[in-house]
PDB file of C-alpha atoms in Angstrom:
ATOM      1  CA  MET A   1      63.327 147.256  25.217  1.00  0.00           C
ATOM      2  CA  ILE A   2      64.227 149.436  28.197  1.00  0.00           C
ATOM      3  CA  ASP A   3      65.599 148.071  31.448  1.00  0.00           C
ATOM      4  CA  ILE A   4      63.465 149.913  34.006  1.00  0.00           C
ATOM      5  CA  LEU A   5      60.128 151.712  34.032  1.00  0.00           C
ATOM      6  CA  LEU A   6      60.275 153.961  37.111  1.00  0.00           C
ATOM      7  CA  ILE A   7      56.977 155.280  38.491  1.00  0.00           C
ATOM      8  CA  GLU A   8      57.738 157.977  41.082  1.00  0.00           C
ATOM      9  CA  ASP A   9      55.761 161.200  41.629  1.00  0.00           C
ATOM     10  CA  GLU A  10      58.332 163.023  43.785  1.00  0.00           C
ATOM     11  CA  PRO A  11      60.247 165.148  41.228  1.00  0.00           C
ATOM     12  CA  ASP A  12      63.482 165.388  43.207  1.00  0.00           C
ATOM     13  CA  LEU A  13      63.665 161.691  44.058  1.00  0.00           C
ATOM     14  CA  GLY A  14      62.512 160.623  40.599  1.00  0.00           C
ATOM     15  CA  ALA A  15      65.119 162.788  38.852  1.00  0.00           C
ATOM     16  CA  LEU A  16      67.877 161.652  41.228  1.00  0.00           C
ATOM     17  CA  LEU A  17      67.029 157.967  40.969  1.00  0.00           C
ATOM     18  CA  SER A  18      66.572 158.092  37.203  1.00  0.00           C
ATOM     19  CA  LEU A  19      69.940 159.811  36.728  1.00  0.00           C
ATOM     20  CA  TYR A  20      71.645 157.421  39.148  1.00  0.00           C
ATOM     21  CA  LEU A  21      70.321 154.379  37.298  1.00  0.00           C
ATOM     22  CA  GLN A  22      71.268 155.820  33.924  1.00  0.00           C
ATOM     23  CA  ASN A  23      74.786 156.482  35.204  1.00  0.00           C
ATOM     24  CA  LYS A  24      74.904 152.808  36.184  1.00  0.00           C
ATOM     25  CA  GLY A  25      74.176 151.883  32.573  1.00  0.00           C
ATOM     26  CA  PHE A  26      70.433 151.194  32.767  1.00  0.00           C
ATOM     27  CA  ARG A  27      67.957 152.396  30.169  1.00  0.00           C
ATOM     28  CA  VAL A  28      65.259 154.136  32.221  1.00  0.00           C
ATOM     29  CA  SER A  29      61.834 155.586  31.478  1.00  0.00           C
ATOM     30  CA  TRP A  30      60.570 157.735  34.380  1.00  0.00           C
ATOM     31  CA  LYS A  31      56.885 158.606  34.790  1.00  0.00           C
ATOM     32  CA  LEU A  32      55.240 160.708  37.516  1.00  0.00           C
ATOM     33  CA  THR A  33      51.640 159.473  37.289  1.00  0.00           C
ATOM     34  CA  ALA A  34      49.774 156.186  37.129  1.00  0.00           C
ATOM     35  CA  GLU A  35      48.104 157.028  33.817  1.00  0.00           C
ATOM     36  CA  SER A  36      51.279 158.091  32.020  1.00  0.00           C
ATOM     37  CA  ALA A  37      53.073 155.001  33.362  1.00  0.00           C
ATOM     38  CA  LEU A  38      50.373 152.630  32.137  1.00  0.00           C
ATOM     39  CA  GLN A  39      50.404 154.300  28.717  1.00  0.00           C
ATOM     40  CA  GLU A  40      54.170 153.883  28.578  1.00  0.00           C
ATOM     41  CA  PHE A  41      53.960 150.260  29.700  1.00  0.00           C
ATOM     42  CA  ALA A  42      51.457 149.532  26.933  1.00  0.00           C
ATOM     43  CA  ALA A  43      53.866 150.981  24.357  1.00  0.00           C
ATOM     44  CA  ILE A  44      57.169 149.401  25.435  1.00  0.00           C
ATOM     45  CA  SER A  45      58.635 146.293  27.036  1.00  0.00           C
ATOM     46  CA  CYS A  46      60.899 146.413  30.073  1.00  0.00           C
ATOM     47  CA  ARG A  47      62.784 144.125  32.404  1.00  0.00           C
ATOM     48  CA  LEU A  48      61.562 145.722  35.641  1.00  0.00           C
ATOM     49  CA  VAL A  49      58.804 148.093  36.790  1.00  0.00           C
ATOM     50  CA  ILE A  50      59.509 150.037  40.013  1.00  0.00           C
ATOM     51  CA  ILE A  51      56.282 151.426  41.489  1.00  0.00           C
ATOM     52  CA  ASP A  52      55.569 154.059  44.126  1.00  0.00           C
ATOM     53  CA  VAL A  53      52.319 153.273  45.943  1.00  0.00           C
ATOM     54  CA  GLN A  54      51.143 156.832  46.597  1.00  0.00           C
ATOM     55  CA  LEU A  55      50.582 158.500  43.224  1.00  0.00           C
ATOM     56  CA  PRO A  56      48.652 161.695  42.435  1.00  0.00           C
ATOM     57  CA  ASP A  57      46.095 160.017  40.168  1.00  0.00           C
ATOM     58  CA  GLY A  58      45.783 156.582  41.730  1.00  0.00           C
ATOM     59  CA  ASP A  59      47.613 154.033  43.830  1.00  0.00           C
ATOM     60  CA  GLY A  60      50.527 151.829  42.922  1.00  0.00           C
ATOM     61  CA  PHE A  61      48.675 148.654  43.872  1.00  0.00           C
ATOM     62  CA  SER A  62      46.148 149.318  41.102  1.00  0.00           C
ATOM     63  CA  VAL A  63      48.988 150.042  38.679  1.00  0.00           C
ATOM     64  CA  ALA A  64      50.666 146.755  39.604  1.00  0.00           C
ATOM     65  CA  ARG A  65      47.397 144.878  39.121  1.00  0.00           C
ATOM     66  CA  ARG A  66      46.944 146.320  35.635  1.00  0.00           C
ATOM     67  CA  VAL A  67      50.567 145.634  34.735  1.00  0.00           C
ATOM     68  CA  LYS A  68      50.174 142.008  35.813  1.00  0.00           C
ATOM     69  CA  GLU A  69      46.900 141.676  33.904  1.00  0.00           C
ATOM     70  CA  ARG A  70      48.679 142.761  30.730  1.00  0.00           C
ATOM     71  CA  VAL A  71      51.941 140.829  31.308  1.00  0.00           C
ATOM     72  CA  PRO A  72      51.438 138.231  34.104  1.00  0.00           C
ATOM     73  CA  LEU A  73      55.152 137.434  34.456  1.00  0.00           C
ATOM     74  CA  GLN A  74      56.369 141.038  34.412  1.00  0.00           C
ATOM     75  CA  PRO A  75      58.894 141.594  37.244  1.00  0.00           C
ATOM     76  CA  ILE A  76      57.852 144.460  39.527  1.00  0.00           C
ATOM     77  CA  PHE A  77      58.680 145.804  42.941  1.00  0.00           C
ATOM     78  CA  PHE A  78      57.427 148.629  45.100  1.00  0.00           C
ATOM     79  CA  LEU A  79      59.506 151.571  46.304  1.00  0.00           C
ATOM     80  CA  THR A  80      57.364 153.592  48.682  1.00  0.00           C
ATOM     81  CA  ALA A  81      57.015 155.564  51.901  1.00  0.00           C
ATOM     82  CA  LEU A  82      53.845 153.604  52.701  1.00  0.00           C
ATOM     83  CA  GLY A  83      54.929 151.088  55.324  1.00  0.00           C
ATOM     84  CA  GLY A  84      53.083 148.597  57.464  1.00  0.00           C
ATOM     85  CA  LYS A  85      52.692 144.832  57.460  1.00  0.00           C
ATOM     86  CA  GLU A  86      49.367 144.810  55.589  1.00  0.00           C
ATOM     87  CA  ASN A  87      50.616 147.079  52.799  1.00  0.00           C
ATOM     88  CA  ARG A  88      53.761 145.002  52.413  1.00  0.00           C
ATOM     89  CA  LYS A  89      51.697 141.814  52.318  1.00  0.00           C
ATOM     90  CA  LYS A  90      49.327 143.322  49.759  1.00  0.00           C
ATOM     91  CA  GLY A  91      52.219 144.277  47.503  1.00  0.00           C
ATOM     92  CA  LEU A  92      53.759 140.818  47.668  1.00  0.00           C
ATOM     93  CA  GLU A  93      50.398 139.160  47.046  1.00  0.00           C
ATOM     94  CA  LEU A  94      50.147 141.155  43.822  1.00  0.00           C
ATOM     95  CA  GLY A  95      53.283 139.360  42.663  1.00  0.00           C
ATOM     96  CA  ALA A  96      55.912 141.958  43.537  1.00  0.00           C
ATOM     97  CA  PHE A  97      59.490 140.768  43.662  1.00  0.00           C
ATOM     98  CA  ASP A  98      60.053 142.993  46.716  1.00  0.00           C
ATOM     99  CA  TYR A  99      58.527 145.821  48.761  1.00  0.00           C
ATOM    100  CA  ILE A 100      61.131 148.461  49.654  1.00  0.00           C
ATOM    101  CA  GLU A 101      60.263 151.227  52.095  1.00  0.00           C
ATOM    102  CA  LYS A 102      61.628 154.767  51.967  1.00  0.00           C
ATOM    103  CA  PRO A 103      64.090 155.905  53.110  1.00  0.00           C
ATOM    104  CA  PHE A 104      66.265 153.243  51.544  1.00  0.00           C
ATOM    105  CA  GLU A 105      69.936 152.538  51.034  1.00  0.00           C
ATOM    106  CA  MET A 106      70.938 153.135  47.409  1.00  0.00           C
ATOM    107  CA  ASP A 107      73.437 150.275  47.473  1.00  0.00           C
ATOM    108  CA  GLU A 108      70.786 147.829  48.679  1.00  0.00           C
ATOM    109  CA  LEU A 109      68.338 149.058  46.051  1.00  0.00           C
ATOM    110  CA  MET A 110      70.973 148.594  43.348  1.00  0.00           C
ATOM    111  CA  LEU A 111      71.627 145.002  44.445  1.00  0.00           C
ATOM    112  CA  LYS A 112      67.917 144.198  44.285  1.00  0.00           C
ATOM    113  CA  ILE A 113      67.631 145.776  40.827  1.00  0.00           C
ATOM    114  CA  MET A 114      70.670 143.858  39.601  1.00  0.00           C
ATOM    115  CA  ASN A 115      69.174 140.581  40.848  1.00  0.00           C
ATOM    116  CA  VAL A 116      65.977 141.142  38.876  1.00  0.00           C
ATOM    117  CA  ILE A 117      67.699 142.435  35.734  1.00  0.00           C
ATOM    118  CA  HIS A 118      70.144 139.523  35.806  1.00  0.00           C
ATOM    119  CA  PHE A 119      67.309 137.014  36.243  1.00  0.00           C
ATOM    120  CA  SER A 120      65.374 138.570  33.353  1.00  0.00           C
ATOM    121  CA  ALA A 121      68.427 138.702  31.068  1.00  0.00           C
ATOM    122  CA  THR A 122      69.332 135.092  31.876  1.00  0.00           C
ATOM    123  CA  LYS A 123      65.821 133.895  31.036  1.00  0.00           C
ATOM    124  CA  ASP A 124      65.842 135.837  27.748  1.00  0.00           C
ATOM    125  CA  ALA A 125      69.214 134.403  26.754  1.00  0.00           C
ATOM    126  CA  ALA A 126      68.525 130.834  27.805  1.00  0.00           C
ATOM    127  CA  PRO A 127      67.617 128.310  25.096  1.00  0.00           C
ATOM    128  CA  SER A 128      64.075 127.005  25.132  1.00  0.00           C
ATOM    129  CA  VAL A 129      64.418 123.596  26.748  1.00  0.00           C
ATOM    130  CA  LYS A 130      62.106 121.517  28.855  1.00  0.00           C
ATOM    131  CA  THR A 131      63.062 121.724  32.522  1.00  0.00           C
ATOM    132  CA  SER A 132      59.960 120.303  34.165  1.00  0.00           C
ATOM    133  CA  ILE A 133      60.322 118.762  37.623  1.00  0.00           C
ATOM    134  CA  HIS A 134      57.867 116.254  39.070  1.00  0.00           C
ATOM    135  CA  LEU A 135      56.837 117.077  42.625  1.00  0.00           C
ATOM    136  CA  GLY A 136      54.447 114.382  43.684  1.00  0.00           C
ATOM    137  CA  GLU A 137      51.532 114.646  41.256  1.00  0.00           C
ATOM    138  CA  ILE A 138      52.415 118.247  40.381  1.00  0.00           C
ATOM    139  CA  VAL A 139      54.750 119.194  37.530  1.00  0.00           C
ATOM    140  CA  VAL A 140      56.854 122.298  38.214  1.00  0.00           C
ATOM    141  CA  ASP A 141      58.276 124.365  35.347  1.00  0.00           C
ATOM    142  CA  PRO A 142      60.520 126.934  37.089  1.00  0.00           C
ATOM    143  CA  ASP A 143      61.806 128.458  33.853  1.00  0.00           C
ATOM    144  CA  ARG A 144      58.358 129.211  32.455  1.00  0.00           C
ATOM    145  CA  LEU A 145      56.976 129.998  35.910  1.00  0.00           C
ATOM    146  CA  PHE A 146      53.991 127.692  36.144  1.00  0.00           C
ATOM    147  CA  LEU A 147      52.749 124.496  37.773  1.00  0.00           C
ATOM    148  CA  THR A 148      50.669 121.798  36.121  1.00  0.00           C
ATOM    149  CA  TYR A 149      48.182 119.993  38.347  1.00  0.00           C
ATOM    150  CA  PRO A 150      47.012 116.361  37.945  1.00  0.00           C
ATOM    151  CA  ASN A 151      43.808 117.542  36.228  1.00  0.00           C
ATOM    152  CA  GLY A 152      45.836 119.452  33.610  1.00  0.00           C
ATOM    153  CA  GLU A 153      45.176 122.892  35.054  1.00  0.00           C
ATOM    154  CA  LYS A 154      48.129 125.283  34.899  1.00  0.00           C
ATOM    155  CA  LYS A 155      48.875 127.874  37.578  1.00  0.00           C
ATOM    156  CA  ASN A 156      51.335 130.748  37.208  1.00  0.00           C
ATOM    157  CA  MET A 157      54.026 131.514  39.786  1.00  0.00           C
ATOM    158  CA  THR A 158      55.912 134.733  40.431  1.00  0.00           C
ATOM    159  CA  LEU A 159      59.680 134.881  39.973  1.00  0.00           C
ATOM    160  CA  ARG A 160      60.343 134.798  43.700  1.00  0.00           C
ATOM    161  CA  GLU A 161      57.908 131.910  44.277  1.00  0.00           C
ATOM    162  CA  ALA A 162      59.667 129.906  41.572  1.00  0.00           C
ATOM    163  CA  GLU A 163      63.105 130.659  43.019  1.00  0.00           C
ATOM    164  CA  ILE A 164      62.150 129.631  46.554  1.00  0.00           C
ATOM    165  CA  LEU A 165      60.261 126.512  45.445  1.00  0.00           C
ATOM    166  CA  THR A 166      63.159 125.430  43.212  1.00  0.00           C
ATOM    167  CA  TYR A 167      65.596 125.820  46.094  1.00  0.00           C
ATOM    168  CA  LEU A 168      63.350 123.799  48.407  1.00  0.00           C
ATOM    169  CA  LEU A 169      63.041 121.159  45.679  1.00  0.00           C
ATOM    170  CA  GLU A 170      66.825 120.917  45.462  1.00  0.00           C
ATOM    171  CA  HIS A 171      66.800 120.117  49.184  1.00  0.00           C
ATOM    172  CA  LYS A 172      63.518 118.199  49.462  1.00  0.00           C
ATOM    173  CA  ASN A 173      62.999 116.206  52.663  1.00  0.00           C
ATOM    174  CA  GLU A 174      65.841 118.202  54.232  1.00  0.00           C
ATOM    175  CA  LEU A 175      65.811 121.145  56.626  1.00  0.00           C
ATOM    176  CA  VAL A 176      66.438 124.426  54.815  1.00  0.00           C
ATOM    177  CA  LEU A 177      67.404 127.155  57.267  1.00  0.00           C
ATOM    178  CA  LYS A 178      65.350 130.331  57.163  1.00  0.00           C
ATOM    179  CA  LYS A 179      68.509 132.437  57.396  1.00  0.00           C
ATOM    180  CA  ASP A 180      69.944 130.680  54.327  1.00  0.00           C
ATOM    181  CA  LEU A 181      66.827 131.499  52.301  1.00  0.00           C
ATOM    182  CA  LEU A 182      66.942 135.130  53.432  1.00  0.00           C
ATOM    183  CA  LEU A 183      70.618 135.552  52.608  1.00  0.00           C
ATOM    184  CA  ARG A 184      70.234 133.838  49.248  1.00  0.00           C
ATOM    185  CA  PHE A 185      67.190 135.745  48.012  1.00  0.00           C
ATOM    186  CA  TRP A 186      67.118 138.984  50.039  1.00  0.00           C
ATOM    187  CA  GLY A 187      70.760 139.496  50.964  1.00  0.00           C
ATOM    188  CA  ASN A 188      70.143 139.939  54.709  1.00  0.00           C
ATOM    189  CA  THR A 189      68.137 138.500  57.593  1.00  0.00           C
ATOM    190  CA  ASP A 190      66.239 141.547  58.863  1.00  0.00           C
ATOM    191  CA  TYR A 191      62.757 141.334  60.384  1.00  0.00           C
ATOM    192  CA  PHE A 192      60.820 142.680  57.401  1.00  0.00           C
ATOM    193  CA  ASN A 193      62.498 140.353  54.927  1.00  0.00           C
ATOM    194  CA  GLY A 194      61.670 137.516  57.296  1.00  0.00           C
ATOM    195  CA  LYS A 195      58.009 138.499  57.100  1.00  0.00           C
ATOM    196  CA  SER A 196      58.253 138.658  53.305  1.00  0.00           C
ATOM    197  CA  LEU A 197      59.629 135.119  53.252  1.00  0.00           C
ATOM    198  CA  GLU A 198      56.723 133.925  55.398  1.00  0.00           C
ATOM    199  CA  VAL A 199      54.263 135.438  52.906  1.00  0.00           C
ATOM    200  CA  PHE A 200      55.946 133.650  50.000  1.00  0.00           C
ATOM    201  CA  ILE A 201      56.004 130.328  51.866  1.00  0.00           C
ATOM    202  CA  SER A 202      52.285 130.716  52.561  1.00  0.00           C
ATOM    203  CA  ARG A 203      51.595 131.372  48.878  1.00  0.00           C
ATOM    204  CA  ILE A 204      53.702 128.396  47.779  1.00  0.00           C
ATOM    205  CA  ARG A 205      51.784 126.167  50.202  1.00  0.00           C
ATOM    206  CA  LYS A 206      48.543 127.225  48.506  1.00  0.00           C
ATOM    207  CA  LEU A 207      50.035 126.388  45.105  1.00  0.00           C
ATOM    208  CA  LEU A 208      50.913 122.887  46.336  1.00  0.00           C
ATOM    209  CA  LYS A 209      47.546 122.085  47.981  1.00  0.00           C
ATOM    210  CA  ALA A 210      46.490 120.054  44.933  1.00  0.00           C
ATOM    211  CA  ASP A 211      48.737 117.208  46.146  1.00  0.00           C
ATOM    212  CA  PRO A 212      48.348 116.389  49.861  1.00  0.00           C
ATOM    213  CA  THR A 213      51.541 114.282  49.783  1.00  0.00           C
ATOM    214  CA  VAL A 214      53.603 117.447  49.253  1.00  0.00           C
ATOM    215  CA  VAL A 215      53.840 119.623  52.373  1.00  0.00           C
ATOM    216  CA  ILE A 216      56.092 122.485  53.466  1.00  0.00           C
ATOM    217  CA  GLU A 217      56.687 121.951  57.183  1.00  0.00           C
ATOM    218  CA  SER A 218      57.736 124.863  59.386  1.00  0.00           C
ATOM    219  CA  ILE A 219      60.426 124.016  61.939  1.00  0.00           C
ATOM    220  CA  TYR A 220      60.089 126.604  64.702  1.00  0.00           C
ATOM    221  CA  GLY A 221      63.144 128.792  65.068  1.00  0.00           C
ATOM    222  CA  ALA A 222      64.990 127.024  62.255  1.00  0.00           C
ATOM    223  CA  GLY A 223      63.421 126.919  58.807  1.00  0.00           C
ATOM    224  CA  TYR A 224      61.394 124.710  56.472  1.00  0.00           C
ATOM    225  CA  ILE A 225      61.268 121.166  55.124  1.00  0.00           C
ATOM    226  CA  LEU A 226      59.645 120.364  51.788  1.00  0.00           C
ATOM    227  CA  ASN A 227      58.278 116.944  52.648  1.00  0.00           C
ATOM    228  CA  VAL A 228      57.568 114.758  49.630  1.00  0.00           C
ATOM    229  CA  ASN A 229      56.003 111.348  50.170  1.00  0.00           C
ATOM    230  CA  LYS A 230      58.465 108.939  48.596  1.00  0.00           C
ATOM    231  CA  ASN A 231      55.735 106.377  48.065  1.00  0.00           C
TER     232      ASN A 231
END
């Protein structure tokens, strides 16, 4: 297993980032095209895939979709010059852990990589135990990243969805401040991370629609309450 599959078509940036990560102790495979990256992904396993959106032979969104089709729980995030709310939303909807725009701060990037690698390593090392949590009529399995609905249907979650939902569950029927969520999972409270959080909350709400007694309430200017009917 390698730590990171880096998909970046800019030779200077790709070489610099690959060398930097290797000097930090990561095992890195760097590919410049969508096709070569997908071939590499099919041949190896990795803890994280970092994807540029604008590639010479395709787009990173398509690469992410194919990666997720092959390994649904594969951690990915985007590192790209392609900004904009809709592109960021699209990336997150594909299950990306984060959407980082260029130019970026290397220290911030390293912290985000460490968070994902640590999460992946912890899951690999953890013993296989049942950690299901009942949320109304829904059963949440945050370790295996899926929900089970009353009819028996199972629905996968992304890593970030599971993290946020678990935190809300730990504080159910209580106000969870938006700034606390941002600091815990993104490391800062900037505008774009705030928008990312809103996207994830929206997706979690959709996952919970099967039980109308479980509702995430938005408290304007403050945060969220995971309301669970105690009856």
